[in-house]
CSV table of C-alpha atoms in Angstrom, one decimal:
chain,number,residue,atom,x,y,z
A,1,MET,CA,0.0,0.0,0.0
A,2,THR,CA,1.6,3.3,-1.1
A,3,ALA,CA,1.2,6.6,0.7
A,4,ARG,CA,-1.1,7.9,-2.1
A,5,GLN,CA,-3.5,5.0,-1.5
A,6,VAL,CA,-3.6,5.2,2.3
A,7,THR,CA,-6.8,6.7,3.7
A,8,ILE,CA,-7.8,7.9,7.2
A,9,GLU,CA,-10.0,4.8,7.5
A,10,ASP,CA,-6.8,2.6,7.0
A,11,VAL,CA,-5.1,4.5,9.8
A,12,ALA,CA,-8.1,4.1,12.1
A,13,ARG,CA,-8.3,0.3,11.4
A,14,THR,CA,-4.6,-0.2,12.0
A,15,ALA,CA,-4.7,1.8,15.3
A,16,GLY,CA,-7.9,0.3,16.5
A,17,VAL,CA,-9.7,3.6,16.9
A,18,SER,CA,-12.5,5.5,15.2
A,19,ARG,CA,-12.0,7.8,12.2
A,20,GLN,CA,-12.8,10.8,14.4
A,21,THR,CA,-10.0,9.8,16.8
A,22,VAL,CA,-7.5,9.9,13.9
A,23,SER,CA,-8.9,13.3,12.9
A,24,ASN,CA,-8.4,14.6,16.4
A,25,ALA,CA,-4.9,13.3,16.4
A,26,LEU,CA,-4.2,15.4,13.3
A,27,ASN,CA,-6.1,18.5,14.2
A,28,ALA,CA,-6.6,18.6,17.9
A,29,PRO,CA,-4.1,16.2,19.6
A,30,HIS,CA,-4.7,17.8,23.0
A,31,ARG,CA,-8.1,16.1,23.1
A,32,LEU,CA,-6.5,12.6,23.1
A,33,ARG,CA,-4.9,10.6,25.9
A,34,ALA,CA,-1.1,10.3,25.4
A,35,THR,CA,-1.4,6.5,24.8
A,36,THR,CA,-4.1,6.9,22.2
A,37,LEU,CA,-2.2,9.7,20.4
A,38,ALA,CA,1.0,7.6,20.4
A,39,ARG,CA,-0.9,4.6,18.9
A,40,VAL,CA,-2.5,6.7,16.1
A,41,THR,CA,0.9,8.4,15.4
A,42,ALA,CA,2.6,5.0,15.1
A,43,ALA,CA,-0.1,3.9,12.6
A,44,ILE,CA,0.4,7.0,10.6
A,45,ASP,CA,4.1,6.5,10.4
A,46,GLU,CA,3.7,2.8,9.7
A,47,LEU,CA,1.4,3.3,6.7
A,48,GLY,CA,2.9,6.6,5.5
A,49,TYR,CA,-0.4,8.4,5.6
A,50,GLN,CA,-0.5,11.9,4.2
A,51,PRO,CA,-3.5,14.0,5.1
A,52,ASP,CA,-5.4,15.7,2.3
A,53,GLN,CA,-4.3,19.3,2.8
A,54,SER,CA,-7.0,20.7,0.4
A,55,ALA,CA,-9.8,19.1,2.5
A,56,ARG,CA,-8.2,20.3,5.7
A,57,SER,CA,-8.0,23.8,4.2
A,58,LEU,CA,-11.8,23.8,3.5
A,59,ARG,CA,-12.5,22.8,7.1
A,60,THR,CA,-10.1,25.2,8.9
A,61,GLY,CA,-10.1,28.1,6.4
A,62,THR,CA,-6.3,28.0,6.3
A,63,ARG,CA,-4.0,27.0,3.5
A,64,LYS,CA,-0.8,26.4,5.4
A,65,VAL,CA,0.9,28.8,2.9
A,66,ILE,CA,2.8,32.0,3.7
A,67,GLY,CA,3.2,34.6,1.0
A,68,TYR,CA,6.7,36.2,0.7
A,69,PRO,CA,7.3,39.1,-1.8
A,70,ALA,CA,10.8,38.3,-3.0
A,71,PRO,CA,13.0,41.3,-3.2
A,72,ALA,CA,14.1,42.4,-6.6
A,73,ASP,CA,17.5,40.9,-7.4
A,74,ASN,CA,19.9,40.5,-10.3
A,75,PRO,CA,20.1,36.8,-11.3
A,76,ALA,CA,23.6,37.4,-12.7
A,77,ASP,CA,24.7,38.9,-9.4
A,78,PRO,CA,22.4,37.6,-6.6
A,79,ASN,CA,22.3,39.0,-3.1
A,80,PRO,CA,23.8,36.2,-0.9
A,81,LEU,CA,22.3,37.7,2.2
A,82,MET,CA,18.7,37.6,1.0
A,83,GLY,CA,19.3,34.2,-0.6
A,84,GLY,CA,20.4,32.9,2.8
A,85,PHE,CA,17.3,34.5,4.4
A,86,LEU,CA,15.0,32.8,1.9
A,87,GLN,CA,16.6,29.4,2.7
A,88,ALA,CA,16.1,30.0,6.4
A,89,LEU,CA,12.5,31.1,5.9
A,90,VAL,CA,11.6,28.0,3.9
A,91,SER,CA,13.1,25.8,6.6
A,92,ALA,CA,11.3,27.7,9.4
A,93,ALA,CA,8.0,27.4,7.6
A,94,ASP,CA,8.5,23.7,6.8
A,95,ALA,CA,9.3,23.0,10.5
A,96,VAL,CA,5.7,23.9,11.3
A,97,GLY,CA,4.0,22.4,8.3
A,98,HIS,CA,3.8,25.5,6.1
A,99,ARG,CA,5.0,26.4,2.6
A,100,ILE,CA,6.4,29.6,1.2
A,101,LEU,CA,4.7,31.2,-1.9
A,102,LEU,CA,7.1,33.5,-3.7
A,103,PHE,CA,5.7,36.4,-5.7
A,104,ARG,CA,6.9,39.7,-7.2
A,105,CYS,CA,6.0,43.0,-5.6
A,106,ASP,CA,8.2,46.0,-6.2
A,107,PRO,CA,7.3,48.9,-3.9
A,108,GLU,CA,9.1,51.3,-6.4
A,109,HIS,CA,6.2,50.8,-8.8
A,110,GLY,CA,3.8,52.6,-6.5
A,111,ALA,CA,1.1,51.9,-3.9
A,112,GLY,CA,-1.4,50.8,-6.6
A,113,ALA,CA,0.9,48.1,-7.9
A,114,VAL,CA,1.6,46.9,-4.4
A,115,ALA,CA,-2.1,46.8,-3.5
A,116,LYS,CA,-2.8,44.8,-6.7
A,117,SER,CA,-0.1,42.2,-5.8
A,118,PHE,CA,-1.3,41.6,-2.3
A,119,ASN,CA,-5.0,42.0,-2.8
A,120,GLY,CA,-5.1,39.4,-5.6
A,121,LEU,CA,-3.6,36.8,-3.3
A,122,ILE,CA,-5.9,37.8,-0.4
A,123,ALA,CA,-9.0,37.7,-2.6
A,124,ALA,CA,-8.1,34.3,-4.0
A,125,ARG,CA,-7.4,33.0,-0.4
A,126,GLN,CA,-4.1,31.6,-1.6
A,127,VAL,CA,-2.2,32.5,1.6
A,128,ASP,CA,-2.8,32.7,5.3
A,129,GLY,CA,-0.5,35.7,5.8
A,130,PHE,CA,2.6,37.4,4.6
A,131,ILE,CA,6.2,37.8,5.7
A,132,LEU,CA,7.9,40.9,4.5
A,133,SER,CA,11.6,41.7,4.4
A,134,ASP,CA,13.7,44.9,3.8
A,135,VAL,CA,10.9,46.9,5.5
A,136,ILE,CA,11.4,50.6,5.8
A,137,HIS,CA,9.4,53.1,7.9
A,138,ASP,CA,7.0,54.3,5.3
A,139,ASP,CA,6.7,50.9,3.5
A,140,PRO,CA,3.6,50.8,1.2
A,141,ARG,CA,3.4,47.0,1.7
A,142,VAL,CA,2.8,47.6,5.4
A,143,ASP,CA,0.1,50.2,4.7
A,144,VAL,CA,-1.7,47.9,2.2
A,145,LEU,CA,-1.8,44.9,4.6
A,146,ALA,CA,-2.7,47.1,7.6
A,147,GLU,CA,-5.6,48.6,5.7
A,148,ALA,CA,-6.8,45.1,4.6
A,149,GLY,CA,-6.5,43.9,8.2
A,150,PHE,CA,-4.5,40.9,6.9
A,151,PRO,CA,-1.9,39.1,9.1
A,152,PHE,CA,1.7,39.8,8.4
A,153,ALA,CA,5.1,39.8,10.1
A,154,ALA,CA,8.0,42.1,9.1
A,155,PHE,CA,11.7,41.7,9.0
A,156,GLY,CA,12.5,45.3,9.8
A,157,ARG,CA,10.9,47.8,12.1
A,158,THR,CA,7.6,49.4,11.0
A,159,ALA,CA,6.8,53.0,11.8
A,160,PRO,CA,4.8,54.2,14.8
A,161,GLY,CA,1.1,54.0,14.2
A,162,ARG,CA,1.4,50.9,12.1
A,163,PRO,CA,1.2,47.3,13.2
A,164,GLN,CA,4.3,46.4,15.3
A,165,ASN,CA,4.6,42.7,14.5
A,166,TRP,CA,8.2,42.8,13.4
A,167,VAL,CA,11.6,41.2,14.0
A,168,ASP,CA,14.9,42.9,13.6
A,169,ILE,CA,18.5,42.7,14.6
A,170,ASP,CA,20.0,45.3,17.0
A,171,SER,CA,22.3,46.9,14.5
A,172,ALA,CA,23.2,49.8,16.8
A,173,ALA,CA,24.3,47.4,19.6
A,174,ALA,CA,26.3,45.3,17.1
A,175,THR,CA,28.1,48.3,15.7
A,176,ALA,CA,28.8,49.6,19.2
A,177,ALA,CA,30.3,46.3,20.1
A,178,LEU,CA,32.7,46.4,17.2
A,179,VAL,CA,33.7,49.9,18.1
A,180,GLY,CA,34.1,49.0,21.8
A,181,ARG,CA,36.4,46.2,20.8
A,182,LEU,CA,38.5,48.6,18.7
A,183,LEU,CA,38.7,51.0,21.6
A,184,ASP,CA,39.8,48.2,23.9
A,185,GLN,CA,42.6,47.5,21.4
A,186,GLY,CA,43.8,51.0,21.7
A,187,HIS,CA,42.4,52.6,18.6
A,188,ARG,CA,41.5,56.3,19.1
A,189,ARG,CA,41.2,57.5,15.5
A,190,ILE,CA,38.2,55.7,14.1
A,191,CYS,CA,36.6,56.5,10.8
A,192,TYR,CA,33.1,55.4,9.9
A,193,VAL,CA,32.8,54.6,6.2
A,194,ASN,CA,29.1,55.3,5.5
A,195,SER,CA,26.7,54.5,2.7
A,196,ALA,CA,24.8,57.1,0.7
A,197,ALA,CA,21.7,55.0,0.9
A,198,SER,CA,18.9,56.3,3.3
A,199,LEU,CA,17.9,53.0,5.0
A,200,PRO,CA,16.8,52.6,8.6
A,201,TRP,CA,19.3,49.8,9.4
A,202,LEU,CA,22.2,51.9,8.1
A,203,ALA,CA,21.0,54.7,10.3
A,204,ASP,CA,21.0,52.4,13.3
A,205,ARG,CA,24.6,51.3,12.6
A,206,ARG,CA,25.7,54.9,12.4
A,207,ALA,CA,23.9,55.6,15.7
A,208,GLY,CA,25.7,52.7,17.4
A,209,LEU,CA,29.0,53.9,16.2
A,210,LEU,CA,28.4,57.5,17.5
A,211,GLN,CA,27.3,56.1,20.8
A,212,ALA,CA,30.3,54.0,21.3
A,213,ALA,CA,32.7,56.5,19.9
A,214,ALA,CA,31.5,59.2,22.4
A,215,ALA,CA,34.6,58.2,24.5
A,216,VAL,CA,36.8,59.7,21.8
A,217,PRO,CA,34.8,62.7,20.5
A,218,ASP,CA,37.8,64.2,18.7
A,219,GLY,CA,39.0,60.9,17.3
A,220,ALA,CA,35.9,59.6,15.6
A,221,PHE,CA,34.8,60.9,12.2
A,222,GLU,CA,32.9,59.9,9.1
A,223,VAL,CA,33.4,59.6,5.3
A,224,GLY,CA,31.0,59.0,2.5
A,225,VAL,CA,30.1,60.0,-1.0
A,226,PRO,CA,26.7,61.0,-2.5
A,227,ASP,CA,26.2,57.9,-4.6
A,228,ASP,CA,28.5,55.1,-3.1
A,229,ASP,CA,30.7,55.1,-6.3
A,230,PRO,CA,33.5,52.7,-5.3
A,231,ALA,CA,36.2,54.7,-7.1
A,232,VAL,CA,35.2,58.0,-5.6
A,233,LEU,CA,34.8,56.5,-2.1
A,234,SER,CA,38.1,54.7,-2.3
A,235,HIS,CA,39.8,58.0,-3.2
A,236,ALA,CA,38.1,59.8,-0.4
A,237,VAL,CA,39.3,57.2,2.2
A,238,GLN,CA,42.7,57.1,0.7
A,239,ARG,CA,43.1,60.9,1.3
A,240,LEU,CA,42.3,60.4,4.9
A,241,LEU,CA,45.0,57.7,5.3
A,242,VAL,CA,47.8,60.2,4.5
A,243,GLY,CA,49.4,62.1,7.4
A,244,PRO,CA,50.0,61.7,11.0
A,245,ASP,CA,46.4,62.0,12.1
A,246,ARG,CA,45.2,59.2,9.8
A,247,PRO,CA,42.6,56.8,11.2
A,248,THR,CA,43.9,53.5,12.6
A,249,ALA,CA,40.5,51.8,12.2
A,250,LEU,CA,37.8,51.9,9.5
A,251,VAL,CA,34.3,50.8,10.6
A,252,CYS,CA,32.3,50.2,7.4
A,253,ALA,CA,28.5,50.2,7.2
A,254,THR,CA,28.5,47.1,4.9
A,255,ASP,CA,30.9,44.4,3.8
A,256,TRP,CA,30.9,45.9,0.3
A,257,LEU,CA,32.1,49.2,1.7
A,258,ALA,CA,34.8,47.3,3.6
A,259,LEU,CA,36.0,45.9,0.2
A,260,THR,CA,36.4,49.5,-1.0
A,261,ALA,CA,38.2,50.3,2.3
A,262,TYR,CA,40.7,47.5,1.6
A,263,GLN,CA,41.4,49.0,-1.8
A,264,ALA,CA,42.0,52.4,-0.3
A,265,VAL,CA,44.3,51.1,2.4
A,266,ARG,CA,46.5,49.3,-0.1
A,267,ALA,CA,46.5,52.3,-2.5
A,268,ALA,CA,47.8,54.4,0.4
A,269,GLY,CA,50.7,52.0,0.8
A,270,LEU,CA,49.4,50.6,4.1
A,271,THR,CA,48.4,47.1,5.2
A,272,VAL,CA,44.9,46.0,6.4
A,273,GLY,CA,45.1,44.5,9.9
A,274,THR,CA,48.6,45.8,10.6
A,275,ASP,CA,48.4,49.5,9.9
A,276,VAL,CA,44.7,49.9,9.7
A,277,ALA,CA,41.9,47.7,11.2
A,278,VAL,CA,38.8,47.3,9.1
A,279,THR,CA,35.3,46.0,10.0
A,280,GLY,CA,32.2,45.3,7.9
A,281,PHE,CA,28.6,44.3,8.5
A,282,ASN,CA,26.5,41.3,7.2
A,283,ASP,CA,29.2,38.7,7.0
A,284,LEU,CA,28.8,38.0,3.3
A,285,PRO,CA,30.9,35.1,1.8
A,286,LEU,CA,33.5,37.6,0.5
A,287,CYS,CA,34.6,38.2,4.2
A,288,GLN,CA,36.3,34.9,4.4
A,289,VAL,CA,38.2,35.2,1.0
A,290,LEU,CA,39.6,38.6,1.6
A,291,GLN,CA,43.2,38.8,2.7
A,292,PRO,CA,43.2,39.2,5.6
A,293,ALA,CA,39.7,37.9,6.3
A,294,LEU,CA,37.3,40.6,7.3
A,295,THR,CA,35.8,41.1,10.8
A,296,SER,CA,32.1,41.5,10.3
A,297,VAL,CA,28.7,41.1,11.9
A,298,ARG,CA,26.7,37.9,11.1
A,299,LEU,CA,22.9,38.2,11.0
A,300,PRO,CA,21.1,35.3,12.8
A,301,LEU,CA,19.0,34.5,9.8
A,302,SER,CA,17.7,31.2,11.1
A,303,ALA,CA,16.6,32.8,14.4
A,304,ILE,CA,15.0,35.7,12.5
A,305,ALA,CA,13.1,33.4,10.2
A,306,HIS,CA,11.8,31.2,13.0
A,307,ALA,CA,10.7,34.2,15.0
A,308,LEU,CA,8.9,35.7,12.0
A,309,VAL,CA,7.0,32.4,11.2
A,310,ASP,CA,6.1,32.0,14.9
A,311,ARG,CA,4.7,35.5,15.1
A,312,LEU,CA,2.8,35.2,11.8
A,313,ILE,CA,1.2,31.9,12.8
A,314,THR,CA,0.1,33.5,16.1
A,315,ALA,CA,-1.5,36.3,14.3
A,316,VAL,CA,-3.3,34.0,11.9
A,317,GLU,CA,-4.6,31.6,14.5
A,318,ASP,CA,-5.6,34.2,17.1
A,319,PRO,CA,-5.7,37.8,15.8
A,320,ALA,CA,-6.2,39.0,19.4
A,321,ALA,CA,-2.9,37.5,20.3
A,322,THR,CA,-0.9,39.3,17.5
A,323,PRO,CA,2.2,40.8,19.1
A,324,THR,CA,1.9,44.5,19.6
A,325,SER,CA,5.7,45.2,20.0
A,326,GLY,CA,8.7,44.2,17.9
A,327,LEU,CA,11.4,41.8,18.8
A,328,LEU,CA,15.1,42.8,18.6
A,329,LEU,CA,17.6,40.0,18.2
A,330,PRO,CA,21.4,40.3,18.9
A,331,ALA,CA,23.8,39.9,16.0
A,332,GLU,CA,26.9,37.8,16.2
A,333,PRO,CA,30.3,39.6,15.7
A,334,VAL,CA,32.8,37.4,13.8
A,335,VAL,CA,36.3,38.5,14.5
A,336,ARG,CA,39.0,37.8,11.8
A,337,GLY,CA,42.4,39.0,10.7
A,338,SER,CA,41.4,42.5,9.7
A,339,THR,CA,41.2,43.4,13.4
A,340,PRO,CA,44.0,41.6,15.2
A,341,GLU,CA,44.9,42.1,18.8
A,342,ARG,CA,47.4,44.9,19.2
């Protein structure tokens, strides 16, 4: 007997229970005694029974499907960070019996296009809720779902006055920890290599640096360019590395900016890790292949994904229990050769 042929009646017969008892084991296990539940579970495993999800969806009103608007990406140059997050999200959903439905929704196309993307899935009852990533404070996706009253959880903080069911990393604390480590190593001239992008998580990283660097108010400064052009930024950093008051540490807002910092240090005739310490953020794969390997901050993608799925399912199953405040998770610093002990 194959899994496709097995019915709920077959399970009931093998376990010596009624059909309703098997149904309770699948949908309301708390109603059964432990011994009965164990007997039914053993029969399910023995026969390889697979419940009819479409029938269950009709009964419960849920599809066990989570919608995820995939961020726009270049297939020829994919974003490894968001690729890793997608893998973590699929695993987290699978662990609780849910699937991820990917679809395209580009907020840059305007609120109308966003509403069309989400409202079509909601009207068709194809998903139970949504998980969003790369959320910004005035995110139109948040506005559309809040207006529709449809469950969602966000990777990134939503603005005040909007639903606060979000998970984020404490970027400020992570950056402050990096700077604190540099201060403990004796660095007093610390330059923050900033991005021109106006994104909330980059603002948090800058705030963390300023907080930690308050101990050296005359020694901490910042460099950046209007459009993040690598050549222009490298030249700007290189100019700072000339002279007796040059920075001894470059704290970069992202790993890609750290790569530019490496180029600037070498162009100035200096050595990363020996003459100038460098740190990044996100711990992309490039961190391990740089010479020396780059100290960075690793995002806990698995923990983020599991927290998002858990919060979303809570909102779907009991709207009154939807979290009303966000969850900040710590990020893990990964110390490598670019910041050796002095």
